[in-house]
Structure formats: C-alpha cells, structure tokens
Coordinates of C-alpha atoms in Angstrom, one line a residue:
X1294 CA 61.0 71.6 -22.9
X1295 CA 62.4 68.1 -22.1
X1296 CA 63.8 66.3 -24.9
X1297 CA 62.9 63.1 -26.1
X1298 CA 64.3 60.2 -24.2
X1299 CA 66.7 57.8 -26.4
X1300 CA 66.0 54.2 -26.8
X1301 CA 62.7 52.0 -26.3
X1302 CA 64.5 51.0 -22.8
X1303 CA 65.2 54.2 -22.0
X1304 CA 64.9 55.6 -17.5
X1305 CA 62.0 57.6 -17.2
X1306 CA 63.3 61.3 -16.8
X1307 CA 62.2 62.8 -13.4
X1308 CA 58.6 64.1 -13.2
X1309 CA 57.9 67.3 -13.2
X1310 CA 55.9 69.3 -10.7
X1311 CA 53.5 69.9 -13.5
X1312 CA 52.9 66.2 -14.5
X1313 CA 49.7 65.5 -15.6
X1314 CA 47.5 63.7 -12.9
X1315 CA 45.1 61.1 -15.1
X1316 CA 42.4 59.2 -13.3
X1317 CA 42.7 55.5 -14.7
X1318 CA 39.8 53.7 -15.0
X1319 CA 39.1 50.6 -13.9
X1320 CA 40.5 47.7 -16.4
X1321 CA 37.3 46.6 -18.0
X1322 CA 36.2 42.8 -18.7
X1323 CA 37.0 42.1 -22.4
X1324 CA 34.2 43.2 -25.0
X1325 CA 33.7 39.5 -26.5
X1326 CA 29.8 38.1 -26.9
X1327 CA 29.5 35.6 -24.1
X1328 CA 27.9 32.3 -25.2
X1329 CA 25.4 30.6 -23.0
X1330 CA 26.2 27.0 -24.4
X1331 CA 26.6 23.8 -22.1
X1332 CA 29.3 22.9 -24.2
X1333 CA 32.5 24.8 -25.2
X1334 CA 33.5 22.0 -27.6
X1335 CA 30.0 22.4 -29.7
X1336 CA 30.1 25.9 -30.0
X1337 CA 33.7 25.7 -31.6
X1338 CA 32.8 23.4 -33.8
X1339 CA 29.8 25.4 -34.6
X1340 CA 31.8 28.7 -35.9
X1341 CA 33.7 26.5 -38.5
X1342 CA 31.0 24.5 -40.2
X1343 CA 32.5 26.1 -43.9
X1344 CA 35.8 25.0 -43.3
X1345 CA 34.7 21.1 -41.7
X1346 CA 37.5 21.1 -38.9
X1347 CA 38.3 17.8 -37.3
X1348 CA 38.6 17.5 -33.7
X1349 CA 42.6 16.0 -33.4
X1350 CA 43.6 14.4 -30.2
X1351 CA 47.1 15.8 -29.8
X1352 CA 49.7 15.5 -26.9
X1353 CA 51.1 18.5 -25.1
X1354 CA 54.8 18.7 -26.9
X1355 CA 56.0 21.7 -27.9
X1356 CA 57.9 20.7 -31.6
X1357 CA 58.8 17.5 -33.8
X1358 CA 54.8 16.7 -33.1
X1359 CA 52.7 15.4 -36.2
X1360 CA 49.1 15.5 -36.3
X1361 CA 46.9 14.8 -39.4
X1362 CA 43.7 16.3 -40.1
X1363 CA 41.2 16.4 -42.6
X1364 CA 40.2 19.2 -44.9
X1365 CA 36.5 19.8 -46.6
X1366 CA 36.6 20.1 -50.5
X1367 CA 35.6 22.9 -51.6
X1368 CA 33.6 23.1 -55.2
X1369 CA 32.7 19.3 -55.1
X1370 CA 36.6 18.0 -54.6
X1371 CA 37.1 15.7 -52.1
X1372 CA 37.7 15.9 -48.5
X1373 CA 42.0 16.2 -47.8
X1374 CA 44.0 14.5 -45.3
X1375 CA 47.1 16.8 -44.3
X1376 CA 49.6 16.5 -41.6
X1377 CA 51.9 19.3 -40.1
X1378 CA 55.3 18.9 -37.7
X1379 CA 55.9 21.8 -35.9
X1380 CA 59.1 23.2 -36.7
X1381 CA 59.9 26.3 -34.1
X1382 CA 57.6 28.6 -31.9
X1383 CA 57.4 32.4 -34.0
X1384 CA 55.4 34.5 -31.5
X1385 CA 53.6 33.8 -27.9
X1386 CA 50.8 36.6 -26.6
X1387 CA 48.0 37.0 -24.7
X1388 CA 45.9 36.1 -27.2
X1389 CA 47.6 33.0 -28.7
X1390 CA 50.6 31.0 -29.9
X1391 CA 52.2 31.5 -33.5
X1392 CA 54.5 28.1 -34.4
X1393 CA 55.9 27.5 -37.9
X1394 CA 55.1 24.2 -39.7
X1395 CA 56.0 22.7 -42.7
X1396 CA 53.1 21.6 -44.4
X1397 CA 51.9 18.0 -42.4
X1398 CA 51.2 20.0 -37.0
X1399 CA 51.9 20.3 -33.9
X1400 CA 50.8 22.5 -31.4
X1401 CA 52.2 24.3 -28.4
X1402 CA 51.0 24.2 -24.6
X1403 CA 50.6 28.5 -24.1
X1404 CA 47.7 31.2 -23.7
X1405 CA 48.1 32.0 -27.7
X1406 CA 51.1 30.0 -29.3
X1407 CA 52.4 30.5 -33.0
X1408 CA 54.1 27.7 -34.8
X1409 CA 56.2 27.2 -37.7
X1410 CA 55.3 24.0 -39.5
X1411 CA 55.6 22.4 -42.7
X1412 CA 53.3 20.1 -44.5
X1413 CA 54.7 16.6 -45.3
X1414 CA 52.2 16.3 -48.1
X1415 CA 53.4 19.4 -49.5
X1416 CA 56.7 20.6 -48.3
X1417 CA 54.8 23.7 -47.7
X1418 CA 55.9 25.8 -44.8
X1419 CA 53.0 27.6 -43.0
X1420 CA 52.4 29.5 -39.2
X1421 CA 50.2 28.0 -36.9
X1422 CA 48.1 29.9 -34.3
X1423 CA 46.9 27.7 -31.7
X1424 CA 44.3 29.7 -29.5
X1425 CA 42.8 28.2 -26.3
X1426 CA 38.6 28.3 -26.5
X1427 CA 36.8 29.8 -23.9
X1428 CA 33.5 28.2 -23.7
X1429 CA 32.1 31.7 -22.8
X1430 CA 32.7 34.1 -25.5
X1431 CA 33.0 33.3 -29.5
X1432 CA 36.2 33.4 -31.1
X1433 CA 36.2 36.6 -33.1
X1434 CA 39.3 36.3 -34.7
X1435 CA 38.0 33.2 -37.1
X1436 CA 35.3 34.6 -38.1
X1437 CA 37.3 38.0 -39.1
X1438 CA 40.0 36.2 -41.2
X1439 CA 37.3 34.0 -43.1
X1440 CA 36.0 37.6 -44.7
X1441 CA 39.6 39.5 -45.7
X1442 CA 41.3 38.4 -48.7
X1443 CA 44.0 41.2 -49.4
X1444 CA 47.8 41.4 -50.3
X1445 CA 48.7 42.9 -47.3
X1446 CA 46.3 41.3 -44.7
X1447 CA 47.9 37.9 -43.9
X1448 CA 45.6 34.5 -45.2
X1449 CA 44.2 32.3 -43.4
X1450 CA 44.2 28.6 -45.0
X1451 CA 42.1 26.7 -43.2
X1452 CA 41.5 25.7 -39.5
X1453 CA 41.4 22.8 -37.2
X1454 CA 40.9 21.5 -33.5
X1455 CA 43.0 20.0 -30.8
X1456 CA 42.8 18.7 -27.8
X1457 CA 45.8 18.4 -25.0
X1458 CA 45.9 16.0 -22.3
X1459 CA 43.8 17.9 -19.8
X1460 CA 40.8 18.1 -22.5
X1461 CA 41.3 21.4 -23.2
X1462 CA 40.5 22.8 -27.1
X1463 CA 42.4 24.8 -28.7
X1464 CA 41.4 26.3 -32.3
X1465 CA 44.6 25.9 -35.0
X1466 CA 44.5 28.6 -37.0
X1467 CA 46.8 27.9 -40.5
X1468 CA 47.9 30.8 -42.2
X1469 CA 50.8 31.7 -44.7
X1470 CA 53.9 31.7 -43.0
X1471 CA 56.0 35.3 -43.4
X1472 CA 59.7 35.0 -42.0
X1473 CA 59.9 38.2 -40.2
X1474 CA 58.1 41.2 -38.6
X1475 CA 59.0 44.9 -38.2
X1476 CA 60.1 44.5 -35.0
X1477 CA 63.3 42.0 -36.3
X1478 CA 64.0 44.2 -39.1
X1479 CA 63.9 47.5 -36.8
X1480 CA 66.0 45.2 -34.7
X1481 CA 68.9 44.2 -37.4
X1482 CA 69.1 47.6 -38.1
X1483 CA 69.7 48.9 -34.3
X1484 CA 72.1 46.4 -34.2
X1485 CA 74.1 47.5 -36.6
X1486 CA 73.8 51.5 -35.5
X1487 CA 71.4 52.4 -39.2
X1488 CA 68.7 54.1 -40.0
X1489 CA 66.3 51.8 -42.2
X1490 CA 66.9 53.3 -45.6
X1491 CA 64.2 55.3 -46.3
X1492 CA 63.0 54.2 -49.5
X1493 CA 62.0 50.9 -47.5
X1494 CA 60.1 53.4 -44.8
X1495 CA 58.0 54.4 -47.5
X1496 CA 57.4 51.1 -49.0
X1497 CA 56.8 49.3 -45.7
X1498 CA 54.2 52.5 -44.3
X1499 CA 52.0 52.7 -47.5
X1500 CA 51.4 48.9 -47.5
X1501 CA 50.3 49.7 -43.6
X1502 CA 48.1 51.7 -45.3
X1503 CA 46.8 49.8 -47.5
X1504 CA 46.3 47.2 -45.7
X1505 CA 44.0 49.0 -42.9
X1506 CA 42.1 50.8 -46.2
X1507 CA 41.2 47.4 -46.8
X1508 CA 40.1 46.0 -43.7
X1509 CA 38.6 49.4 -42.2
X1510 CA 36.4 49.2 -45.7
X1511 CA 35.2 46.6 -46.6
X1512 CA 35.0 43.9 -43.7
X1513 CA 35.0 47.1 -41.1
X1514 CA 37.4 45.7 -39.0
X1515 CA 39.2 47.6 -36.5
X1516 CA 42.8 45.8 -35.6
X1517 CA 43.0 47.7 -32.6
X1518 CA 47.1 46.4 -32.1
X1519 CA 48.9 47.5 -34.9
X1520 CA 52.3 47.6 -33.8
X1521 CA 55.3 46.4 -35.1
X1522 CA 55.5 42.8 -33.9
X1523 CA 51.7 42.6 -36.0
X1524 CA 53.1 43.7 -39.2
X1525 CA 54.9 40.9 -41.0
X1526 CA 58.0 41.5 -44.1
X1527 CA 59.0 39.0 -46.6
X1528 CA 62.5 40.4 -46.9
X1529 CA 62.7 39.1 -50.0
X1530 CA 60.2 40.8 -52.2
X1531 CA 59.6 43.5 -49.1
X1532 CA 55.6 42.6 -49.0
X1533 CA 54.7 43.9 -45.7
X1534 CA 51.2 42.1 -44.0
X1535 CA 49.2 42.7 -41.0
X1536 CA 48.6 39.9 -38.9
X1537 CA 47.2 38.8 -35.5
X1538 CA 43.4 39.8 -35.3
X1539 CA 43.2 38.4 -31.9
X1540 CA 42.1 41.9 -30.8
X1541 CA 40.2 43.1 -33.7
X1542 CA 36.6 43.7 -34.3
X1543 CA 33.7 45.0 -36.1
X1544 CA 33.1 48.4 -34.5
X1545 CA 29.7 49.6 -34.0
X1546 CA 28.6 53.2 -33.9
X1547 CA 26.2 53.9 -30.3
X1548 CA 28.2 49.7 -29.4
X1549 CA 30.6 50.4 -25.9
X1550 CA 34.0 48.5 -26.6
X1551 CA 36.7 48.2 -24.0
X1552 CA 39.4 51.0 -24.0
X1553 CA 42.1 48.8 -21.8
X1554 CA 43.4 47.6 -25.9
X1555 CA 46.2 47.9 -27.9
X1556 CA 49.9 47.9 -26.7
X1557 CA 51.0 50.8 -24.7
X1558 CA 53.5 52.2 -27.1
X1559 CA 51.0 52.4 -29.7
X1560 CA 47.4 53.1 -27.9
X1561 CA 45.8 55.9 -29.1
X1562 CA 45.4 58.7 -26.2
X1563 CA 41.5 58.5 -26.6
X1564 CA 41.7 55.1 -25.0
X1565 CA 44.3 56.2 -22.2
X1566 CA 41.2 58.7 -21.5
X1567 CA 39.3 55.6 -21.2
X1568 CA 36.8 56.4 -24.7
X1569 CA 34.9 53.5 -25.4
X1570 CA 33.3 54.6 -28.3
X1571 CA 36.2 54.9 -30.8
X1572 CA 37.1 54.6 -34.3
X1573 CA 39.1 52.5 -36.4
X1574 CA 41.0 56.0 -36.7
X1575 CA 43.0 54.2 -33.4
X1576 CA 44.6 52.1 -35.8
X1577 CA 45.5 55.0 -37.5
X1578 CA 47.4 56.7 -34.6
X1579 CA 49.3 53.3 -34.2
X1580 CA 50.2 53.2 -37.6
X1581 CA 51.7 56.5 -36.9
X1582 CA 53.7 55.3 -34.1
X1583 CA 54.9 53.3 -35.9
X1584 CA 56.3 55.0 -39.1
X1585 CA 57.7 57.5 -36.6
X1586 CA 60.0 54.5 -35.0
X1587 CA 60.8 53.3 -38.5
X1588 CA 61.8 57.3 -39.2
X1589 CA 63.9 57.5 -35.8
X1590 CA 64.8 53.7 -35.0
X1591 CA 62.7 53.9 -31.3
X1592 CA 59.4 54.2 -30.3
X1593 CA 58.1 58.0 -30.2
X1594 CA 56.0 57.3 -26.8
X1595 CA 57.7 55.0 -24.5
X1596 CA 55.9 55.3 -21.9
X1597 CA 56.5 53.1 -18.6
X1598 CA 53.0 53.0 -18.0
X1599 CA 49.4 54.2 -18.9
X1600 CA 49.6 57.4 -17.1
X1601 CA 53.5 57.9 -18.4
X1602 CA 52.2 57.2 -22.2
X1603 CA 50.2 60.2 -21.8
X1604 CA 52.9 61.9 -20.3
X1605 CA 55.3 61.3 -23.4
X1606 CA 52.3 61.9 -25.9
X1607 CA 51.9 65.5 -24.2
X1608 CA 55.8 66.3 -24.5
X1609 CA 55.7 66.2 -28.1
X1610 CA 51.7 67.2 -28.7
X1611 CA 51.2 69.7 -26.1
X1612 CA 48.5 69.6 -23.8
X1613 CA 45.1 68.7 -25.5
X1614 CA 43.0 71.8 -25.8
X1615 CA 39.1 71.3 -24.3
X1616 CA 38.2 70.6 -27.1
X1617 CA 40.8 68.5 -28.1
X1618 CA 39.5 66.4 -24.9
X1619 CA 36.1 66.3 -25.6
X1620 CA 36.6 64.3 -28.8
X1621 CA 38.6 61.9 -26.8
X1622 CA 36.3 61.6 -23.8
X1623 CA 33.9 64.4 -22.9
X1624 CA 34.0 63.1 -19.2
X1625 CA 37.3 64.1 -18.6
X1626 CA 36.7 68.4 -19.9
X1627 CA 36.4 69.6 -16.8
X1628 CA 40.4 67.9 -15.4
X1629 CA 43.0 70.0 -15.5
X1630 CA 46.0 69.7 -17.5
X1631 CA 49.1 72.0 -16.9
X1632 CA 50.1 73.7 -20.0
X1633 CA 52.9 72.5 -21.6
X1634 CA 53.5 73.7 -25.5
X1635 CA 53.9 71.6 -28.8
X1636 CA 57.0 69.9 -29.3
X1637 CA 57.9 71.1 -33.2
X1638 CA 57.7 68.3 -35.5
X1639 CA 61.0 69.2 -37.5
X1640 CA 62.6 69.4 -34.1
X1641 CA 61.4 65.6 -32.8
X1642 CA 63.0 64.0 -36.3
X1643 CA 66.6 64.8 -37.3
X1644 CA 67.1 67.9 -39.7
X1645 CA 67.7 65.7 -42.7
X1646 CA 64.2 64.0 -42.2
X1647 CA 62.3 65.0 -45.7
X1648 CA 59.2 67.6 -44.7
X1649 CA 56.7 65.5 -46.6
X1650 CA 57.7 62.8 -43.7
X1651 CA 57.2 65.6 -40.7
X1652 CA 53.8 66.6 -42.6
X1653 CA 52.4 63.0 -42.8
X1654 CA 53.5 61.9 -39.3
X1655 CA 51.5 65.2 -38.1
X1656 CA 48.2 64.4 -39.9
X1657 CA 48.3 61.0 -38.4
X1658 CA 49.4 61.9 -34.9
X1659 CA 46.1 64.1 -34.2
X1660 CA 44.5 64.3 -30.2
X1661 CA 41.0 64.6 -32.6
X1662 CA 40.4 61.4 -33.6
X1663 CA 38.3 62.7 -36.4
X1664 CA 41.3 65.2 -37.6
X1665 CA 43.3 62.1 -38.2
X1666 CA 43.4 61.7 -42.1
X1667 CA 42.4 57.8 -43.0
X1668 CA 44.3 55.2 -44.5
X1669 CA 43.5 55.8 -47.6
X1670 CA 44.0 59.3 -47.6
X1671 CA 47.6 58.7 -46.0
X1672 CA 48.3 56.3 -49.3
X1673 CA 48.1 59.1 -51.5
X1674 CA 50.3 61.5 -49.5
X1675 CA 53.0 62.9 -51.2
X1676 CA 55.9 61.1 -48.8
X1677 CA 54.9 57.9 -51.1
X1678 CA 54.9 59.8 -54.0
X1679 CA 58.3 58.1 -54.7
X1680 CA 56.9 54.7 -54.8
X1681 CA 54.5 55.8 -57.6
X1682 CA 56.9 56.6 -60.1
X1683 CA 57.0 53.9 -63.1
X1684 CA 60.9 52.8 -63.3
X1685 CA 61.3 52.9 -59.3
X1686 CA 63.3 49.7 -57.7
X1687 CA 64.7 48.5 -54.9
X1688 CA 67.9 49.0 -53.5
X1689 CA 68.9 45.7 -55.5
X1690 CA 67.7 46.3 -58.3
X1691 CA 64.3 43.9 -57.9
X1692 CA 60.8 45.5 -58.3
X1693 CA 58.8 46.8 -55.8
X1694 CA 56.0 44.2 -55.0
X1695 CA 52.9 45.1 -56.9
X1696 CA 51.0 48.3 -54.6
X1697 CA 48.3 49.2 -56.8
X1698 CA 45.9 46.1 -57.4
X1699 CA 43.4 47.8 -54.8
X1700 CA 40.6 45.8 -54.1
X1701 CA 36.6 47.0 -52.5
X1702 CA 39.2 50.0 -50.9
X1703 CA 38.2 52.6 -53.6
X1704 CA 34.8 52.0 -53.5
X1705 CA 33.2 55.0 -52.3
X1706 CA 36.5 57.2 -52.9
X1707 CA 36.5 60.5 -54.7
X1708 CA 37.4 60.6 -58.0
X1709 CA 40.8 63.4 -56.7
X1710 CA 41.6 61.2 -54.4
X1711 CA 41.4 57.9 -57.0
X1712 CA 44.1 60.2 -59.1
X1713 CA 46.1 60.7 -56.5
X1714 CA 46.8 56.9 -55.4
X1715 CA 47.4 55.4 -58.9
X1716 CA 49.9 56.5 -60.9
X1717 CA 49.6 57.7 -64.4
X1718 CA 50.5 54.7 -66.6
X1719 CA 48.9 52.4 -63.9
X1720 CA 45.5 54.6 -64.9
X1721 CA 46.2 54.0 -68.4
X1722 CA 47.0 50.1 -68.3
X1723 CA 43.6 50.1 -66.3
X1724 CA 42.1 52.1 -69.3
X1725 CA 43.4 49.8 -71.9
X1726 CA 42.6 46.7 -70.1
X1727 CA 38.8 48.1 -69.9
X1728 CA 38.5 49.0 -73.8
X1729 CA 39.6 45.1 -74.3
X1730 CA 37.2 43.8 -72.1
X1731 CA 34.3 45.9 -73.8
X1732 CA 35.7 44.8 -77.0
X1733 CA 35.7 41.0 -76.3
X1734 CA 31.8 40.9 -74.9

C-alpha cells in the first residue's frame, strides 16, 4: 500500500502499473441561465430592483479609490449616500475579486476581485466583491445571498454598480468583512511546525456544519466549493463563515448541472466521474476534506490533476465497488478498476487522533453519495460532543461563540436527532423561555 504523500506540494509518487485509467469528459460550458437581453447593463440593473443600486462611474485603480453611491431606505427611511476607499485586495478568483473597504469604494480591474474597504461615513470596515457581468447569463450569486441570513453564512449588505473605463459593469457586492480564512490559519500553524489544537478543529468543523444545514435547508443552496480559502475565522471570537457563492446554486432533482466544479482537492469523486446530477451531499465530501487537513495540517487528496485526484481518493478508499460506481455515475459500471484495498482510517491519522474523529471523517468521506451522513446529522456527532458541554471555553478563557441559535435548520428534523444537537440546559432555557412567552400573551 503506498503511503500518503506529505505536504500539499508534495512530487507525485511514481504510478503504478495498476493506475486507474479514467476517461475525462469533456469540460462542459458553465450551467448559468443565458439571458437573451440587448442590454447587459438593463438586465443587471433588473436583478437588484430591492436593493436600488446606482450605476457609479469609477476609474480603473486598484486602491486609495473613493466612489459614493446611494442606498434605498428600507421601511420608509430615506435613500443613503455612502462612500467606500478601498484599502487592500483579500482574495482574486475565477469568479471575482474580494477588496477590503472601510466604510465610504473602490474597485479592482480582475475576473472576480475582493476588496477591503472602509466606509468614511461610518468607519466601518467591510469586503467588497467586484464581479464582471456577463450580458449572457444572470448573476446567481446576488440573488443567493439576498435569501441566507445565518451566523455562519457571511451577509451581504447591500450592492452597487460600476463602470471602468472600457464600459464594462461590474456588480459590487458589500459584505461583512472577516479578517482571515482557514487557509491563513492552517497556514500560521504550518509555519510554526503545530497541529491546530483540537478543540478549535471541533469548533471550526461544526460551524461548517452548521452553516451548510442552513443553506442546504432552507434556501437549497448547494456551495459546490467549500474549501478552505471559502470558509472565513474571526480569530477573535473563532466564528467561522462560509463565503463566496460564486459557484453555488439551487439544485434541481431530473436539472443537468456541470460536474467540471469545485476545487480539485476538495471535488467530490462523483464529479471526477463526470455525474451531473448530484447532491448538495458534494458539499458534504468537501467539508470532509477539509476537517481531515485541519486533523493532519495537509490536504488528504492532493492530487496533481483530475485523473491523480482519483488516484489519491482510491489509495485511501479503495477501489469503488459497482455499485459504489453506479451511485456516482452509472455510465462508467462497466470500466475497470484494478483492485486496490481500503486504506484503514486509524492508519491515515496519527495514533493519538481521538476515534470519534476517524469515525466522523469516515461517514463523511463515503464513494455513495447517499451513504454520506448530512450536515446536520454530522452536528450532532459525538466528536462535537465537547463543544456541547455548558462550562466549555476557549483556550483563553473567552466563550465559545454562540452554536445553538439554529434557525429554519431543524425544521423537518427528528425529534432524536433535535436531542442530540442541543445540549441539556440549552433545551431547558428554550423550555423556560416558551412558558414566558405563553404566559405573557
């Protein structure tokens, strides 16, 4: 059995003769609703009627820019005038630029650009997503971010229009801004040769969790790139949200989505098998990638490409039963896979690693997508038990940032699984707070 490879940079070992041989499919057009409007700046305009967003003329710098804009009241107040200076580019991808601002904006020339940027009205500090509008498909991600309201989905404020020099239109998206991600604090870690304290492994994973509960529930969203440069820490309080919804989308059972999504590391191996009628459960297998790298301080799969993903995936899973394949993608039952066995769990994390840990990471790292447990169900596994109990605390003595004020989530869930995810005295503080209310009407 080879062993795992060290490092997220690591030389791929030498293939075997017995390498799996995967037909790739061709990389499909992306799944957005094309638009058949004469004008790319009407229909921008048109998805963000709610939120009134002005049109701003803006030049193509990249920081120390200041654009104003105006706001619509909402509940009969009156229209606000805000400006934003961009401060410093957080994040550049395929999908669109994140730039910090303190509250008063400037925008970056990129595919996708984040910004920092601060109000000058306000002194309030805020991110910036700055996405380029294509006057053939609708912008998705808008339109997703107006429905989630959740602790650990990151808000959107409001939104606004810009123009560069060229006439091009980009959509500002204006949401809180969260110092770090997961990557950076994996990062800081490495750096200094640690393993991320485990107590902040189990914090960090169950707001995951909770997050995709929420957004697989009640909008029915499907991120499809959970990884850890999506998840964003306030290493302060340790609040952990899930951001960039440039991908996501409202999935559609008998609806044919693209299966080229999701970062390699983390893709789920029904879309290597080219499935393009998955679950949300794909956000699932991601989200176990990626408490495995918080467990081991590296990816689990680093593959070098799509056909070396599955490669690594097979090393530690084994190869996929039949059956196993036909969940994934019944066109591929008939291709031949050499048979390689199961990499043990409690041999792929170190020996100290607690079972409850090996257990969860096992449920969530399924070939069946439907085997996979869901995020809700992985809240109330025991490896979080810890974070249930009433006098837990940080390593510094401040609380844990509040985990149990679930929202639409438990709609729908069984009353077992209800006792399983809140605590005792949080039960009984609910209890109370319900014989007041009935007492007060």
């Amino acid at each position: 059995m080879a062993s795992l490879p060290l490092g997220p940079r690591h030389q791929p070992p030498p293939q075997p003769q017995s390498q799996p041989q995967v037909q790739l499919l061709q990389q499909p057009q992306p799944d957005n609703d094309r638009l058949n409007l004469n004008s790319h700046r009407a229909s921008a305009m048109d998805t963000d009627k709610e939120m009134s967003a002005a049109v701003i003329e803006g030049n193509d710098a990249v920081t120390g820019h200041i654009i104003s804009t105006t706001i619509g009241g909402k509940n009969g107040e009156p229209k606000q005038t805000i400006s934003y200076m961009a401060e410093r580019v957080v994040g550049s991808g395929s999908f669109g630029i994140v730039f910090q601002f303190v509250l008063s904006v400037q925008f970056l020339k990129s595919k996708c650009p984040s910004f920092q940027a601060k109000c000058l009205e306000t002194g309030e500090t805020v991110a910036i997503k700055k996405v380029l509008q294509d006057k053939r498909y609708k912008n998705r991600e808008l339109q997703l971010m107006r429905l989630m309201d959740h602790p650990n989905v990151v808000s959107l404020k409001h939104c606004f229009f810009s123009t560069t020099s060229k006439d091009e239109l980009f959509l500002n998206l204006v949401m809180e801004y969260v110092p770090q991600n997961m990557y950076h604090v994996l990062k800081h870690y490495n750096s200094m040769n640690q393993r991320m304290p485990l107590i902040y492994v189990k914090l960090y994973t169950y707001q995951i969790f909770r997050g995709l509960a929420y957004i697989h529930s009640v909008p029915g969203v499907c991120h499809r790139d959970v990884k850890p440069q999506n998840l964003l820490v306030d290493t302060l309080t340790h609040q952990v949200k899930i951001c960039d919804f440039g991908s996501a989308k409202v999935l559609i059972k008998g609806e044919a989505n693209i299966s080229y999504i999701c970062s390699r590391y983390y893709r789920a191996p029904e879309l290597i098998f080219g499935a393009t009628e998955y679950t949300t459960s794909i956000d699932i297998w991601s989200a176990g990638c990626v408490l495995a790298e918080l467990l081991l301080g590296q990816p689990l799969f680093p593959g070098e490409n799509a056909v070396d993903q599955l490669v690594e995936i097979i090393k530690v899973l084994g190869t996929p039963t039949r059956e196993e394949i036909r969940c994934m993608n019944p066109n591929y039952t008939d291709f031949r896979f050499p048979q390689i066995k199961a990499h043990p769990w409690y041999k792929v994390f170190h020996k100290r690693m607690p079972p409850e840990a090996i257990d969860l990471a096992s449920r969530l790292l399924q070939y069946s997508p439907s085997l996979r447990c869901t995020a809700l169900e992985a809240c109330a596994h025991p490896f979080f038990d810890e974070l249930r109990e009433a006098n837990v605390r940080l390593p510094n003595n401040r609380p844990l940032p509040p985990l149990f004020n679930f929202k639409q989530e438990l709609a729908g869930a069984s009353p077992e699984l209800i006792s399983r995810l809140l605590p005792e005295y949080v039960r009984r503080q609910i209890g109370l707070g319900l014989q007041h209310q009935q007492a007060s009407t």
